[in-house]
Every structure is written in C-alpha cells, then in structure tokens.
Short mmCIF file of C-alpha atoms and ligand atoms in Angstrom, two decimals:
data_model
loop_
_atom_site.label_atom_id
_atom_site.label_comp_id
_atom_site.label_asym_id
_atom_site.label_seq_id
_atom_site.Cartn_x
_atom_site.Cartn_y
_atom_site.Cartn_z
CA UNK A 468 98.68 98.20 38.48
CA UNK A 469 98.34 95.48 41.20
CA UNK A 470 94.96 94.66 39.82
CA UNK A 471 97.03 92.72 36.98
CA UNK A 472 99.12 91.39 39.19
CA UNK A 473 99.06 88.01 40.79
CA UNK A 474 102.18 86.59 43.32
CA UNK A 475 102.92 82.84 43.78
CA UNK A 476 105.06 82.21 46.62
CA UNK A 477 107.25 78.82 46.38
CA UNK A 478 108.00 77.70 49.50
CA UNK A 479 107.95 73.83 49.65
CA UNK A 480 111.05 73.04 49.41
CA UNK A 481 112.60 70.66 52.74
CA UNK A 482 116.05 72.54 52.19
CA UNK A 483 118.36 69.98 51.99
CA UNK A 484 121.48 71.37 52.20
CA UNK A 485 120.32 72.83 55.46
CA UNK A 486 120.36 69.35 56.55
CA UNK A 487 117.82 70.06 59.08
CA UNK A 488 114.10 68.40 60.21
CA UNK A 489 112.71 72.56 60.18
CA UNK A 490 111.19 73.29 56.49
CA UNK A 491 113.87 75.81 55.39
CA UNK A 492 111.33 79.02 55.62
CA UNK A 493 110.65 78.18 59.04
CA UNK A 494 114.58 78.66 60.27
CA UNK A 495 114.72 81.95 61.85
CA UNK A 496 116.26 84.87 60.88
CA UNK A 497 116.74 87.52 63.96
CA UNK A 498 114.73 85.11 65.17
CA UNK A 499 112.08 85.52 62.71
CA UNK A 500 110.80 82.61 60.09
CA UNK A 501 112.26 83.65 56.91
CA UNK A 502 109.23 83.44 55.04
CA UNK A 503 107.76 86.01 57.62
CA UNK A 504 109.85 88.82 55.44
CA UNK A 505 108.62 87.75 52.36
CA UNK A 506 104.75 87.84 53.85
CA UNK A 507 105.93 91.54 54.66
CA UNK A 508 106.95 92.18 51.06
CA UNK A 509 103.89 90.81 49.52
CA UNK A 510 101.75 92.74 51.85
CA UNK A 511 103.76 96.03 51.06
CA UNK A 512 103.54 95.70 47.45
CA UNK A 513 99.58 95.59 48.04
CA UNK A 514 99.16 92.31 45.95
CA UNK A 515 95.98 90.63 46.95
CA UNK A 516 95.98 87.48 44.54
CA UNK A 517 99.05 85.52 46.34
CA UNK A 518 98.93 81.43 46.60
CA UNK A 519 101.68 80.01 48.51
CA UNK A 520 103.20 76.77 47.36
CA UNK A 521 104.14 74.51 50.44
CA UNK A 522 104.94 71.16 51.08
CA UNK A 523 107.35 69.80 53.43
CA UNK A 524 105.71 69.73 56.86
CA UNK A 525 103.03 72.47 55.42
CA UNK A 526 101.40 72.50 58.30
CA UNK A 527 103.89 74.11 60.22
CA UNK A 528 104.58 76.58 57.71
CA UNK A 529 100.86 77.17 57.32
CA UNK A 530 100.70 78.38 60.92
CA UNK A 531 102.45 81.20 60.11
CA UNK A 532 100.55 82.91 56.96
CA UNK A 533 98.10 85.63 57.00
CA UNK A 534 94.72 84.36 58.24
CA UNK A 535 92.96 83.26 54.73
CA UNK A 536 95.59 82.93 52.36
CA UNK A 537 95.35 80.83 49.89
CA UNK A 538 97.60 77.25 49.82
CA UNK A 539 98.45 74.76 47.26
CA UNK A 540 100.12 71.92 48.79
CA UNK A 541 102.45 70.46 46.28
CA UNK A 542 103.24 66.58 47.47
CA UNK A 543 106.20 66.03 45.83
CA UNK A 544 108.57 68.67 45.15
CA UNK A 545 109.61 68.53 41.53
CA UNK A 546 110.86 71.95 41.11
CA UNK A 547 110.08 75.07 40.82
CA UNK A 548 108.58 74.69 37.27
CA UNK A 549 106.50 71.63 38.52
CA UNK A 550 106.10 74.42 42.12
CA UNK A 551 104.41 77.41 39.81
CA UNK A 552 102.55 75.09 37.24
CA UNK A 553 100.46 73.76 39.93
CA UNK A 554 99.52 77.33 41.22
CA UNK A 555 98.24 78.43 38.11
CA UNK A 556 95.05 76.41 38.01
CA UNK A 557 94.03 78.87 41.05
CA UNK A 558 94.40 81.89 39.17
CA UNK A 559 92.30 80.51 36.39
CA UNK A 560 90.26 83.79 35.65
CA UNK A 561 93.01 85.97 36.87
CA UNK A 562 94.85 87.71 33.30
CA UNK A 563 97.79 90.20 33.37
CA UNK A 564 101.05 89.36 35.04
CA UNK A 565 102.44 86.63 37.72
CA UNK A 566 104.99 87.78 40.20
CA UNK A 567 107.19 84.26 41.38
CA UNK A 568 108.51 85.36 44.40
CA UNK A 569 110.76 82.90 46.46
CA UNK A 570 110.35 81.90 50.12
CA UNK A 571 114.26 81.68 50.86
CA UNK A 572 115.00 85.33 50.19
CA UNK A 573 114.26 87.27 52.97
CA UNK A 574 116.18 90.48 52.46
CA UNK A 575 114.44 91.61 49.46
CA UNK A 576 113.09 95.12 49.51
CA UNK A 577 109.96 95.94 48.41
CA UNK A 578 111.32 98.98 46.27
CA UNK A 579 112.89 96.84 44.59
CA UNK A 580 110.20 94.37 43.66
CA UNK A 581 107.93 97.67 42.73
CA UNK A 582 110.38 98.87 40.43
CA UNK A 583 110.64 95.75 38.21
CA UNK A 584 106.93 95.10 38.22
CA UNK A 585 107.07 98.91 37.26
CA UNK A 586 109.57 97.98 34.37
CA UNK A 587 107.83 94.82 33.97
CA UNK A 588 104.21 96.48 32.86
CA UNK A 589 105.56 99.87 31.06
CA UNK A 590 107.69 98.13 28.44
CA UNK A 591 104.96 95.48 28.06
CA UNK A 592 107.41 92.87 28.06
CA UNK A 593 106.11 88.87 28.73
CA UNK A 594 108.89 88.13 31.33
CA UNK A 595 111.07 90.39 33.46
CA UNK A 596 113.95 88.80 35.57
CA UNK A 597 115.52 90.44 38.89
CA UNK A 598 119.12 89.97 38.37
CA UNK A 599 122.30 90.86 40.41
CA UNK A 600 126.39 90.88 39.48
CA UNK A 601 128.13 89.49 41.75
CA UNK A 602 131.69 88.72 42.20
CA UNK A 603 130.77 85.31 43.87
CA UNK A 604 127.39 83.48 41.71
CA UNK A 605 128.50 79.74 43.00
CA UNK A 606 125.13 78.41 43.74
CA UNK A 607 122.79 80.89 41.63
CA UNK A 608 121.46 80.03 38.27
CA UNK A 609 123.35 82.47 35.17
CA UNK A 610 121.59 84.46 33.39
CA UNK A 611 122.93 84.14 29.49
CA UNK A 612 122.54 87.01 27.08
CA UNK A 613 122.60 86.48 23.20
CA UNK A 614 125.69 88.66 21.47
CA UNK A 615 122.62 91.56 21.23
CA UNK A 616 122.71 91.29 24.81
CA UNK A 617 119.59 90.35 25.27
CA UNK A 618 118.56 87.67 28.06
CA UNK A 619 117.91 84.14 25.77
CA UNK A 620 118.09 81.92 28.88
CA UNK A 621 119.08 81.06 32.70
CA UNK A 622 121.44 78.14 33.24
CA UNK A 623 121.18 76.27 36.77
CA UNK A 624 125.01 76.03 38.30
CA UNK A 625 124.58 72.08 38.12
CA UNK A 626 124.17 72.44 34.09
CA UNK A 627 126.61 75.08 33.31
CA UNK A 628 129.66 74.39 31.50
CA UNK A 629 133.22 76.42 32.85
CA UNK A 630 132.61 79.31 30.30
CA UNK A 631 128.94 79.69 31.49
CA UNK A 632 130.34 79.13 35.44
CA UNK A 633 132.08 82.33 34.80
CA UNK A 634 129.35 85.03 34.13
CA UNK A 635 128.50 86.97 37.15
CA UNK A 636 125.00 87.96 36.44
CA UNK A 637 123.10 85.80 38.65
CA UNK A 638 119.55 84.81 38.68
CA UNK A 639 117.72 86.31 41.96
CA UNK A 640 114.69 83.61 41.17
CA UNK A 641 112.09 86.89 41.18
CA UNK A 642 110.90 86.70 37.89
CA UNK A 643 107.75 88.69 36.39
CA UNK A 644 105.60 86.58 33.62
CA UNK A 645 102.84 87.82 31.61
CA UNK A 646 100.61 84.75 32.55
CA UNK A 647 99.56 83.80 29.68
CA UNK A 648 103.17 83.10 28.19
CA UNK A 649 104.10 81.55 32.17
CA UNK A 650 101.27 78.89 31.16
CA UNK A 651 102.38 78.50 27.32
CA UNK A 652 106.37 78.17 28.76
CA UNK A 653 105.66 75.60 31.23
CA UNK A 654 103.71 73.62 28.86
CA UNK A 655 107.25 72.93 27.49
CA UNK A 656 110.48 72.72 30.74
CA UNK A 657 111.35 69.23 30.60
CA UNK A 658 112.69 67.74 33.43
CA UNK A 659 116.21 67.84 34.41
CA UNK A 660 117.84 64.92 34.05
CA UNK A 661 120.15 65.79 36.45
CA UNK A 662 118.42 67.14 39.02
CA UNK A 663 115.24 65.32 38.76
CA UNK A 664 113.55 68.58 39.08
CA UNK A 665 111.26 70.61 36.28
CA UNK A 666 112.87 74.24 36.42
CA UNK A 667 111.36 77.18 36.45
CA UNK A 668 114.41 79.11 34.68
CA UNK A 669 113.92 76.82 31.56
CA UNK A 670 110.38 78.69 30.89
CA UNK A 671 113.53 81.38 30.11
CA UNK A 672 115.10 80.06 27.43
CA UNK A 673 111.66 78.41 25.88
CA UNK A 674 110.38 81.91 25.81
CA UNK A 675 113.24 83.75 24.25
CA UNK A 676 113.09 80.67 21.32
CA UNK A 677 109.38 81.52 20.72
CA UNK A 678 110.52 85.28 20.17
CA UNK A 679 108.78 86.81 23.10
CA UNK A 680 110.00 89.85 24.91
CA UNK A 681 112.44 89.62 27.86
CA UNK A 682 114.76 91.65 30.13
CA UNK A 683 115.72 92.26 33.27
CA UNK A 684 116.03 94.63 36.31
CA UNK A 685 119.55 94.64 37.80
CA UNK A 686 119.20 94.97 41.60
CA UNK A 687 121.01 97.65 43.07
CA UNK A 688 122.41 95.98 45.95
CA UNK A 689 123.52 93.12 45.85
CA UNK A 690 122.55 91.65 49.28
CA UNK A 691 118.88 91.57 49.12
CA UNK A 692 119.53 89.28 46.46
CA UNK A 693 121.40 86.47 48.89
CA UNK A 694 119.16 83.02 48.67
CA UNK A 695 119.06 80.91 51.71
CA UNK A 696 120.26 77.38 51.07
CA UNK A 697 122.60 76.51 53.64
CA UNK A 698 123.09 77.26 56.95
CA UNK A 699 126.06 79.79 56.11
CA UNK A 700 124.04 81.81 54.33
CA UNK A 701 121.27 81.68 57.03
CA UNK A 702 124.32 83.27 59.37
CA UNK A 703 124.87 85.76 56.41
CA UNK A 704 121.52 86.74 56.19
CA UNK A 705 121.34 87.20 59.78
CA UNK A 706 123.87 89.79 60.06
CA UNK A 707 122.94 91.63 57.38
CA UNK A 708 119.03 91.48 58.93
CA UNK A 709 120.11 92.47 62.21
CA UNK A 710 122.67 95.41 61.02
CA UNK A 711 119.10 96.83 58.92
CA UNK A 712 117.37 96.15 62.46
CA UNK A 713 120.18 98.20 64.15
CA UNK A 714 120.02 100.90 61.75
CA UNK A 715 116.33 101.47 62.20
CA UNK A 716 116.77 101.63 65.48
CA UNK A 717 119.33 104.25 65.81
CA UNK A 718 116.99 106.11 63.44
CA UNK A 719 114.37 106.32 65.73
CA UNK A 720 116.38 107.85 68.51
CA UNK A 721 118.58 104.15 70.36
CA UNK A 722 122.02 104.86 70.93
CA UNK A 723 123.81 101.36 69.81
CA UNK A 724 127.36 102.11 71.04
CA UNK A 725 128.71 99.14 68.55
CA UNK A 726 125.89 97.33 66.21
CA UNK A 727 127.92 94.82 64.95
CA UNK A 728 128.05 92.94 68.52
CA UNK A 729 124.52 93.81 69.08
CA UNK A 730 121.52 91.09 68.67
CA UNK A 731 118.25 92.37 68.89
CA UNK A 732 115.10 90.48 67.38
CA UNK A 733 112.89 91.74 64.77
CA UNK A 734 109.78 93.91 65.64
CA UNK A 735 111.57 95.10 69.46
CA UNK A 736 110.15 98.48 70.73
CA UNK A 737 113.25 100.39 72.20
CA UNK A 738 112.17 103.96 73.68
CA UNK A 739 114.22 106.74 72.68
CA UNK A 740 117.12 107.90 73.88
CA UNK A 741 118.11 104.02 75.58
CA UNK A 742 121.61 103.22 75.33
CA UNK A 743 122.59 99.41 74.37
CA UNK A 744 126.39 98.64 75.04
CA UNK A 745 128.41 95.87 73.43
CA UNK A 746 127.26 91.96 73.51
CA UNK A 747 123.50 92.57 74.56
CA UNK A 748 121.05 89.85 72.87
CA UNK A 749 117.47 90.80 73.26
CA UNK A 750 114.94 87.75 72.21
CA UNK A 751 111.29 87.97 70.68
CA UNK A 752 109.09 89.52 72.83
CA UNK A 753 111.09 92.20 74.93
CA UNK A 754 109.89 95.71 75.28
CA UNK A 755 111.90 98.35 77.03
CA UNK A 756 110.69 101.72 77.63
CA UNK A 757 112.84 105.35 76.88
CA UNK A 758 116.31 106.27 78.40
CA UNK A 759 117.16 102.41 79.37
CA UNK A 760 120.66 101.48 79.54
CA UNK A 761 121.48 98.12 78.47
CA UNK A 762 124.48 96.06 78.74
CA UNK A 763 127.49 94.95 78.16
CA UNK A 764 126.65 91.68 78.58
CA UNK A 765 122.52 91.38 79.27
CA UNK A 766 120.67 88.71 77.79
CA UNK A 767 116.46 89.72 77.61
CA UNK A 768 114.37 86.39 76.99
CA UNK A 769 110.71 86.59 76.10
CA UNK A 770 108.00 88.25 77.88
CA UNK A 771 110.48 90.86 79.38
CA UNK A 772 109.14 94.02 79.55
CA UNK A 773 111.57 97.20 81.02
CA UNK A 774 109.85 100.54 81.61
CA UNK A 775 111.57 104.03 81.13
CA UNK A 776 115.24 104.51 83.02
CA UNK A 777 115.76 100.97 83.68
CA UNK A 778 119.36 99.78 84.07
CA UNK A 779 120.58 96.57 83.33
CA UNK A 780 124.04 95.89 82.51
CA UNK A 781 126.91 94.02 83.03
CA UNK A 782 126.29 89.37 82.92
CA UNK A 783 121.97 89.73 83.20
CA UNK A 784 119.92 86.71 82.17
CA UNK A 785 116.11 88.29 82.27
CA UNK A 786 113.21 86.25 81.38
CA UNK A 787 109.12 86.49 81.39
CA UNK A 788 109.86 89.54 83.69
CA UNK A 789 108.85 93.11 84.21
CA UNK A 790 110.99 95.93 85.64
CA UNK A 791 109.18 99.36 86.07
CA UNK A 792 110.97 102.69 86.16
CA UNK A 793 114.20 103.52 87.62
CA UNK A 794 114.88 99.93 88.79
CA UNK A 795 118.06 98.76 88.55
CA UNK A 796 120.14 95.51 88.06
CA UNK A 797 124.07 96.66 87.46
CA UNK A 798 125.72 93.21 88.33
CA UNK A 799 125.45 89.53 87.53
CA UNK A 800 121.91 88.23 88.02
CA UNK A 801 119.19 85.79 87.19
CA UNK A 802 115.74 87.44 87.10
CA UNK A 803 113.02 85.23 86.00
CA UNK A 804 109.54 84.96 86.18
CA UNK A 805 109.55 88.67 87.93
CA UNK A 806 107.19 91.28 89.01
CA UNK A 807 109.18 94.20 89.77
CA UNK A 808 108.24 97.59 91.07
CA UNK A 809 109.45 101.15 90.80
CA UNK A 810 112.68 102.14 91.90
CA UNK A 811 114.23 98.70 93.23
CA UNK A 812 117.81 98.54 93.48
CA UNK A 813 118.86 94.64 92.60
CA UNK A 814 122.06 94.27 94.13
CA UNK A 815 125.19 91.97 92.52
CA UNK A 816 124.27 88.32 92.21
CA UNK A 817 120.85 88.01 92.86
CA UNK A 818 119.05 84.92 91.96
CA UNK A 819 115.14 84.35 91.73
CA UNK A 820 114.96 80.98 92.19
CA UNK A 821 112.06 80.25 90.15
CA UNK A 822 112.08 76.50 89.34
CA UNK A 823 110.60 74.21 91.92
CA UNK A 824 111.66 70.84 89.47
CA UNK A 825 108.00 71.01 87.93
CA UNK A 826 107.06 74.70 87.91
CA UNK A 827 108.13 77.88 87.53
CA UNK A 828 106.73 80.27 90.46
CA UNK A 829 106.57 84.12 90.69
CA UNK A 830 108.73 86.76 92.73
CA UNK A 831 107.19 89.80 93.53
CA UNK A 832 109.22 92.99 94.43
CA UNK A 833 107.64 96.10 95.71
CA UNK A 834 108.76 99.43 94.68
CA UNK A 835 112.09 100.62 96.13
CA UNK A 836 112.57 97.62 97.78
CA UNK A 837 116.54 97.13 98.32
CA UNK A 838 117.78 93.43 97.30
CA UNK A 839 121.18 92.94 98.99
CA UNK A 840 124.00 91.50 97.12
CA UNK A 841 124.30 88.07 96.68
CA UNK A 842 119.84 87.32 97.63
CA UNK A 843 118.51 84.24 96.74
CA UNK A 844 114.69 84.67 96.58
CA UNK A 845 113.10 81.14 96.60
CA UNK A 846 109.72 81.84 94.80
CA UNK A 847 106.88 82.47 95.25
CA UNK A 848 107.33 85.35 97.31
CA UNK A 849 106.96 88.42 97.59
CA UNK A 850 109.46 91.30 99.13
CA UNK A 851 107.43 94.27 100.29
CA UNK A 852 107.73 97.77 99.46
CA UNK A 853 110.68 99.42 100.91
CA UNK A 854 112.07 96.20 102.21
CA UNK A 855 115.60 95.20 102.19
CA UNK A 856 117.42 92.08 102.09
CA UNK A 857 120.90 91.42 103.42
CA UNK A 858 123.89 90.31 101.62
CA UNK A 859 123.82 86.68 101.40
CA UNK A 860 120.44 85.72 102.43
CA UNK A 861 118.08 83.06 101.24
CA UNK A 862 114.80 84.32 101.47
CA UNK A 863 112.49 81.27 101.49
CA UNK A 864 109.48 80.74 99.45
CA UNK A 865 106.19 81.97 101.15
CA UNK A 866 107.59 83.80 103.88
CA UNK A 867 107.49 87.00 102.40
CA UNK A 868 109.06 89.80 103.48
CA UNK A 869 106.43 92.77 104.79
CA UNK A 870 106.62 96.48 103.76
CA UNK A 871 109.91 98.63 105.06
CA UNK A 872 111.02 95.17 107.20
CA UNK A 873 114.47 93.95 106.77
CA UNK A 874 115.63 90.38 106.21
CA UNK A 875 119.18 88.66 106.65
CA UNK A 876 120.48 85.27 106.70
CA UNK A 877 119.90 81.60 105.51
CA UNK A 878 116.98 80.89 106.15
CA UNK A 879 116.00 84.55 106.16
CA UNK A 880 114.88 86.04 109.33
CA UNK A 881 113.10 89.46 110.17
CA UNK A 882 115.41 92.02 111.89
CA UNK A 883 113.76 93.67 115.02
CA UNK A 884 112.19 96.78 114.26
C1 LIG B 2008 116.82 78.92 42.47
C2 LIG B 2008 116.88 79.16 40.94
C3 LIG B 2008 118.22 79.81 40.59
C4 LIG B 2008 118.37 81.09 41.39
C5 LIG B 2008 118.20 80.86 42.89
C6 LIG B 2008 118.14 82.17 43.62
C7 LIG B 2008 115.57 77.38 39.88
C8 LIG B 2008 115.61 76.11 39.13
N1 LIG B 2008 116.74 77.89 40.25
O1 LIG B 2008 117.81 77.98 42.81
O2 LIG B 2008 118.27 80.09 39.20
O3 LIG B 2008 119.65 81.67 41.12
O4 LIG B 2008 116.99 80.15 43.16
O5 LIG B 2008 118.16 82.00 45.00
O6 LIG B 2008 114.50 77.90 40.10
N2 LIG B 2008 110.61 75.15 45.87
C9 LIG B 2008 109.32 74.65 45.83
N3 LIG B 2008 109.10 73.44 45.26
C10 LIG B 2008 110.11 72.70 44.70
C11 LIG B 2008 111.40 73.23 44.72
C12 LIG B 2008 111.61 74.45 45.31
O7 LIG B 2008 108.39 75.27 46.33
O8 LIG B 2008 109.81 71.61 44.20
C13 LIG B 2008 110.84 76.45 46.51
C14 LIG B 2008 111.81 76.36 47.69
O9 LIG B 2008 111.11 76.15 48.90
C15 LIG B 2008 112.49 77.72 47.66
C16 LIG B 2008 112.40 78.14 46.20
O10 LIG B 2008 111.42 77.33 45.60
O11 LIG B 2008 111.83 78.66 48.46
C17 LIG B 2008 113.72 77.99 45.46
O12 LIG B 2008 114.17 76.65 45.53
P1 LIG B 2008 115.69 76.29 45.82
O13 LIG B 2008 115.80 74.83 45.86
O14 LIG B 2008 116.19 77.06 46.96
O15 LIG B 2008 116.38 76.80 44.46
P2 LIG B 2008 117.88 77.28 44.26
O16 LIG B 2008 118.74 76.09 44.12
O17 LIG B 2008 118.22 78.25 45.30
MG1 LIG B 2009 117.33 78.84 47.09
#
C-alpha cells in the first residue's frame, strides 16, 4: 500500500491571522512546533515519498524536518492549489495516489489518516476527502453533496452563500488524489477572485464535473480535525495536546492529581509512580526519575533533570539543574544552574544566585548537605558533603564551604569545629 502512496505537506503559509513574525508551523504547541506532529504522522504512516511545501521564512522551518527530506520552496504563496501543483513536478515518475496533508493540523491521528488511505485504495476511488460535522464550521471550507448525496464540491467560507454557511460537514483539508486526476484537476482551479489564491478544494468540484469517483471518510472525533489559524485555536489545540499528553502519562504509571491545571511538554520522561499536584509547568527538556512528587506550584525549565524520590513542591523555579535521589526542595526557591547531590535537604527560600550581570556560574551541593532556610549561595561554589548552612546566610562565591563544616551569616563564616 504505501508504495502507491506519495504525501505533500503544505506548509508555507505566513499565517496571517496569527498576526505574528513566527511562520505559523513553527508556533509551539506544548511547546512543540506544530508541524513537528505532522512529521510524526507522516513517519507513522510509513510514507517515504513526502515533499514539504514551505515558504515564509523556510529556513527556519527547514531546521526542523527530518535530515534529507525533500523541499519545494514556493515564493509566493498562491494557495494551496498553486502549493500542491508545484510539488508534483517532484513526483514525476511516482503513479498511484497523493496524500495532501496540512501543516496547521497537529492533532490528527495517524489511525485516522490509515483508514481513509485504506478507504481511499479499496474502493478505487480518484479522490477521498477527510471530513468532520461539526456544530461550529466558521472558518472551514463545506463540503456540498449533490441530492444523491454524493460529494460534487468544497466551498471556501469566503465564497459560500447563507444556505451553503449552514452545512456542518466541514472540510479537514486531508484529501487523498489518485495523481493522475490531482494533475488533470489542477490543470483547471482558477484563481479566486476573492482571495487571490488558486484553491486546492476547487480540484473538488472540477473532478466531480468530469464524472470521476469521490467520497469521503467522516472523522470520528471531531478534534483532530481543529486547523490552526489563529491564535485561539493555537490555545485550543494546546489543551487538547496537553490533556492527550496527560493521559499518556497516567497510562504509564504518573499520578496527575488534576490534568486540566497541569502543563507538561511533549516527549517528558516521568518515572512511575511520581505524583504531580495542581499548577506544575514542566518545559522541554526536563527528566524526572520514579516516585517524584511535584508541586503545587513548581515550575521545571530546560536541562532539569530530577532523579528517583525527589521532592519539589510548593512556588519552585528550577532551571539547567540536576537533583539526585531523595533531595528535597518543599518551599519557595530559585535553583538554577545546579549540581545537586543525594539526599540534600533545600530549606525554604533558598536562592542560587547564579547571574554575575554577564554569566551564569555553577553551584555545587554535595550529598546530604543541609541548606538552611532563607541561603543565598553566590555562585560558583560549592557546599561540601554533609555541610550545613544557617538560616539567613549569604554564602559568597568561591569560598566554599568544606565537607561536614557549618556556615552562618552575611558574609558566611565557618563555625568552630
Ligand atoms: C483550508 C481549506 C479549507 C479547510 C481548512 C481546514 C483551502 C483553499 N481551504 O483552509 O477547505 O476547511 O484548510 O483546516 O485549501 N499553504 C501553503 N501555501 C499557500 C497557502 C497555504 O503552503 O499558498 C499551507 C498553509 O501553510 C497551511 C495549509 O496550506 O498549512 C492550509 O492553508 P490555510 O491558509 O490555513 O487554509 P485554511 O484557510 O485553513
Ligand atoms: Mg488552516
């Protein structure tokens, strides 16, 4: 099956109703491009003929694709008629069928996509449309059936008339072409007068004239069909990304005591049997081992790495930082740029001072050393193993404190033994 088929990803577009100087597949969701979803898709279905169509600021984009994949840059954007019809040149020997998948809709399954390239190929039909019914379809093309009920044509929301305005079925923009009727379509969308664009949905209507065979796959749920064009549906998409997120998560053995106030970026390892309370918001690049306990309140920046029965809870900011096992951090703290050992107990209100005004410098804490409440620890430095500091001190940078020696006071001092 995937031998005949070949995918063309659109994703030129600038996004203008984003209103934004980021090409609209680059904005993040879960802080994640959105075109980094569809990449996953096209890898899961197992296609290996995929051209991307980019364009505004490609280069950025480009940065982001699978090493070797292959990139038509279309200079200006005319469509997504004018977006495919350039593609096809590269898949000049390729025959059988063209999957147009869309680089704004992230939260696409790939079941979904397999079963109407299933559909697609076993009633031998030249184009197959993903549709969804839904009770909103402001925005989406319609998709208009002929009193047989068959699918004669799409109509963009811009060109539909009231009576049109009000049919629910909705264009998803995941169409399936038998190439060979894609190439004799396009041959034919005019451009929109109104738009100033060539469509893609007119190859639709063009093909139903001609008699040619077309239906379509209704998706089953109704989210994965949501098409990012403004920043309100970037928010949408979000939360329905990071509930999924959530959910796998909690499959694998995370305790989220309330997912819907929980933000946690897409691909974070979470050992089992780690509890995450309420208003935690873990960025890209955080790992954190089993049985953790997380939150309320803990924000995890990059490079943060917890190891197995860490505790962090309760107004955290953690960043570029490692925390091995059984160390904890239960109250208000800054912790950045952190080497932390074994068993530490990080009392409430610590502060690793990290920023000199031109770099950031390292704190190193040895295992089951004892921060007191309220340390400042002006880096670099380095508290030995065992060590403690008292309540309130300032521990300057450089003068670190040695193994099982106590400090106190601003400047810190060493107690006598
Ligand atoms: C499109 C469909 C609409 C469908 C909706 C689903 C058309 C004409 N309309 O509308 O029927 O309901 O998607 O979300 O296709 N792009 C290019 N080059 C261009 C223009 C667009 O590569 O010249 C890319 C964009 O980057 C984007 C995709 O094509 O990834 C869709 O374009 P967009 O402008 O978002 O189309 P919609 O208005 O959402
Ligand atoms: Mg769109």
């Amino acid at each position: 099956m995937k031998k005949n088929i070949a995918c063309i990803i659109l994703a030129a577009g600038k996004g203008k109703r984003m209103k934004s100087n980021l090409p609209k597949v680059m904005h993040p969701v879960c802080s994640r491009p959105m075109l980094g979803y569809v990449l996953d898709l096209v890898k899961g279905l197992g296609i290996n003929k995929n051209i991307f169509v980019l364009g505004f600021k490609h280069e950025q984009v480009e940065k982001i694709l699978y090493v070797g994949a292959k990139v038509i840059i279309q200079k200006r954007l005319m469509g997504t008629g004018d977006a495919v019809k350039i593609a096809l040149p590269l898949l000049k020997n390729f025959k059988g069928s063209i999957l147009v998948l869309y680089g704004d809709i992230p939260l696409l399954k790939k079941d979904t996509v397999k079963k109407l390239i299933e559909y697609h190929i076993k009633n031998n039909l030249d184009a197959t449309i993903l549709t969804a019914k839904i009770d909103k379809p402001a925005g989406y093309g319609r998709v208009l059936r002929d009193k047989y009920s068959s699918i004669c044509g799409i109509v963009e929301e811009k060109d539909a008339n009231d009576f049109q305005k009000d049919i629910r079925e909705i264009n998803t923009g995941i169409i399936c072409f038998r190439k060979d009727r894609l190439s004799e379509a396009l041959r034919y969308v005019r451009l929109n007068n109104r738009k100033k664009e060539y469509y893609l949905t007119d190859a639709i209507g063009i093909l139903y004239k001609k008699g040619y065979l077309i239906d379509g796959v209704v998706i089953p749920d109704i989210n994965e069909a949501l098409g990012i064009n403004s920043r309100s549906d970037l928010a949408k998409a979000n939360s329905i990304m990071q509930l999924r997120i959530n959910e796998e998560l909690m499959a694998s053995g995370v305790t989220i005591v309330d997912p819907a106030s929980t933000f946690i970026s897409y691909g974070t390892k979470i050992g089992k049997d780690s509890i995450i309370y309420p208003f935690t918001v873990i960025e890209m690049g955080v790992t954190i081992g089993k049985r953790c306990s997380l939150g309320p309140f803990v924000h995890l920046r990059q490079d943060t790495h917890l190891q197995e029965d860490v505790e962090v809870g309760n107004f955290l900011e953690i960043v570029r930082s490692r925390l091995s096992s059984k160390t904890k951090a239960k109250h208000f703290s800054y912790i950045g740029d952190a080497r932390i050992g074994r068993q530490v107990n990080i009392g409430a209100g610590t502060v690793t001072a990290n920023f000199d005004g031109k770099k950031k410098n390292i704190t190193v804490i040895k295992d089951k050393a004892f921060i007191g409440s309220d340390t400042i620890l002006v880096a670099p430095v380095e508290i030995g193993e065992s060590a403690k500091t008292g309540a309130g001190s300032v521990v300057v940078r450089n003068r670190n404190v040695p193994d099982g020696r106590v400090v106190v006071g601003v400047p810190a001092r060493l107690l006598k033994k």
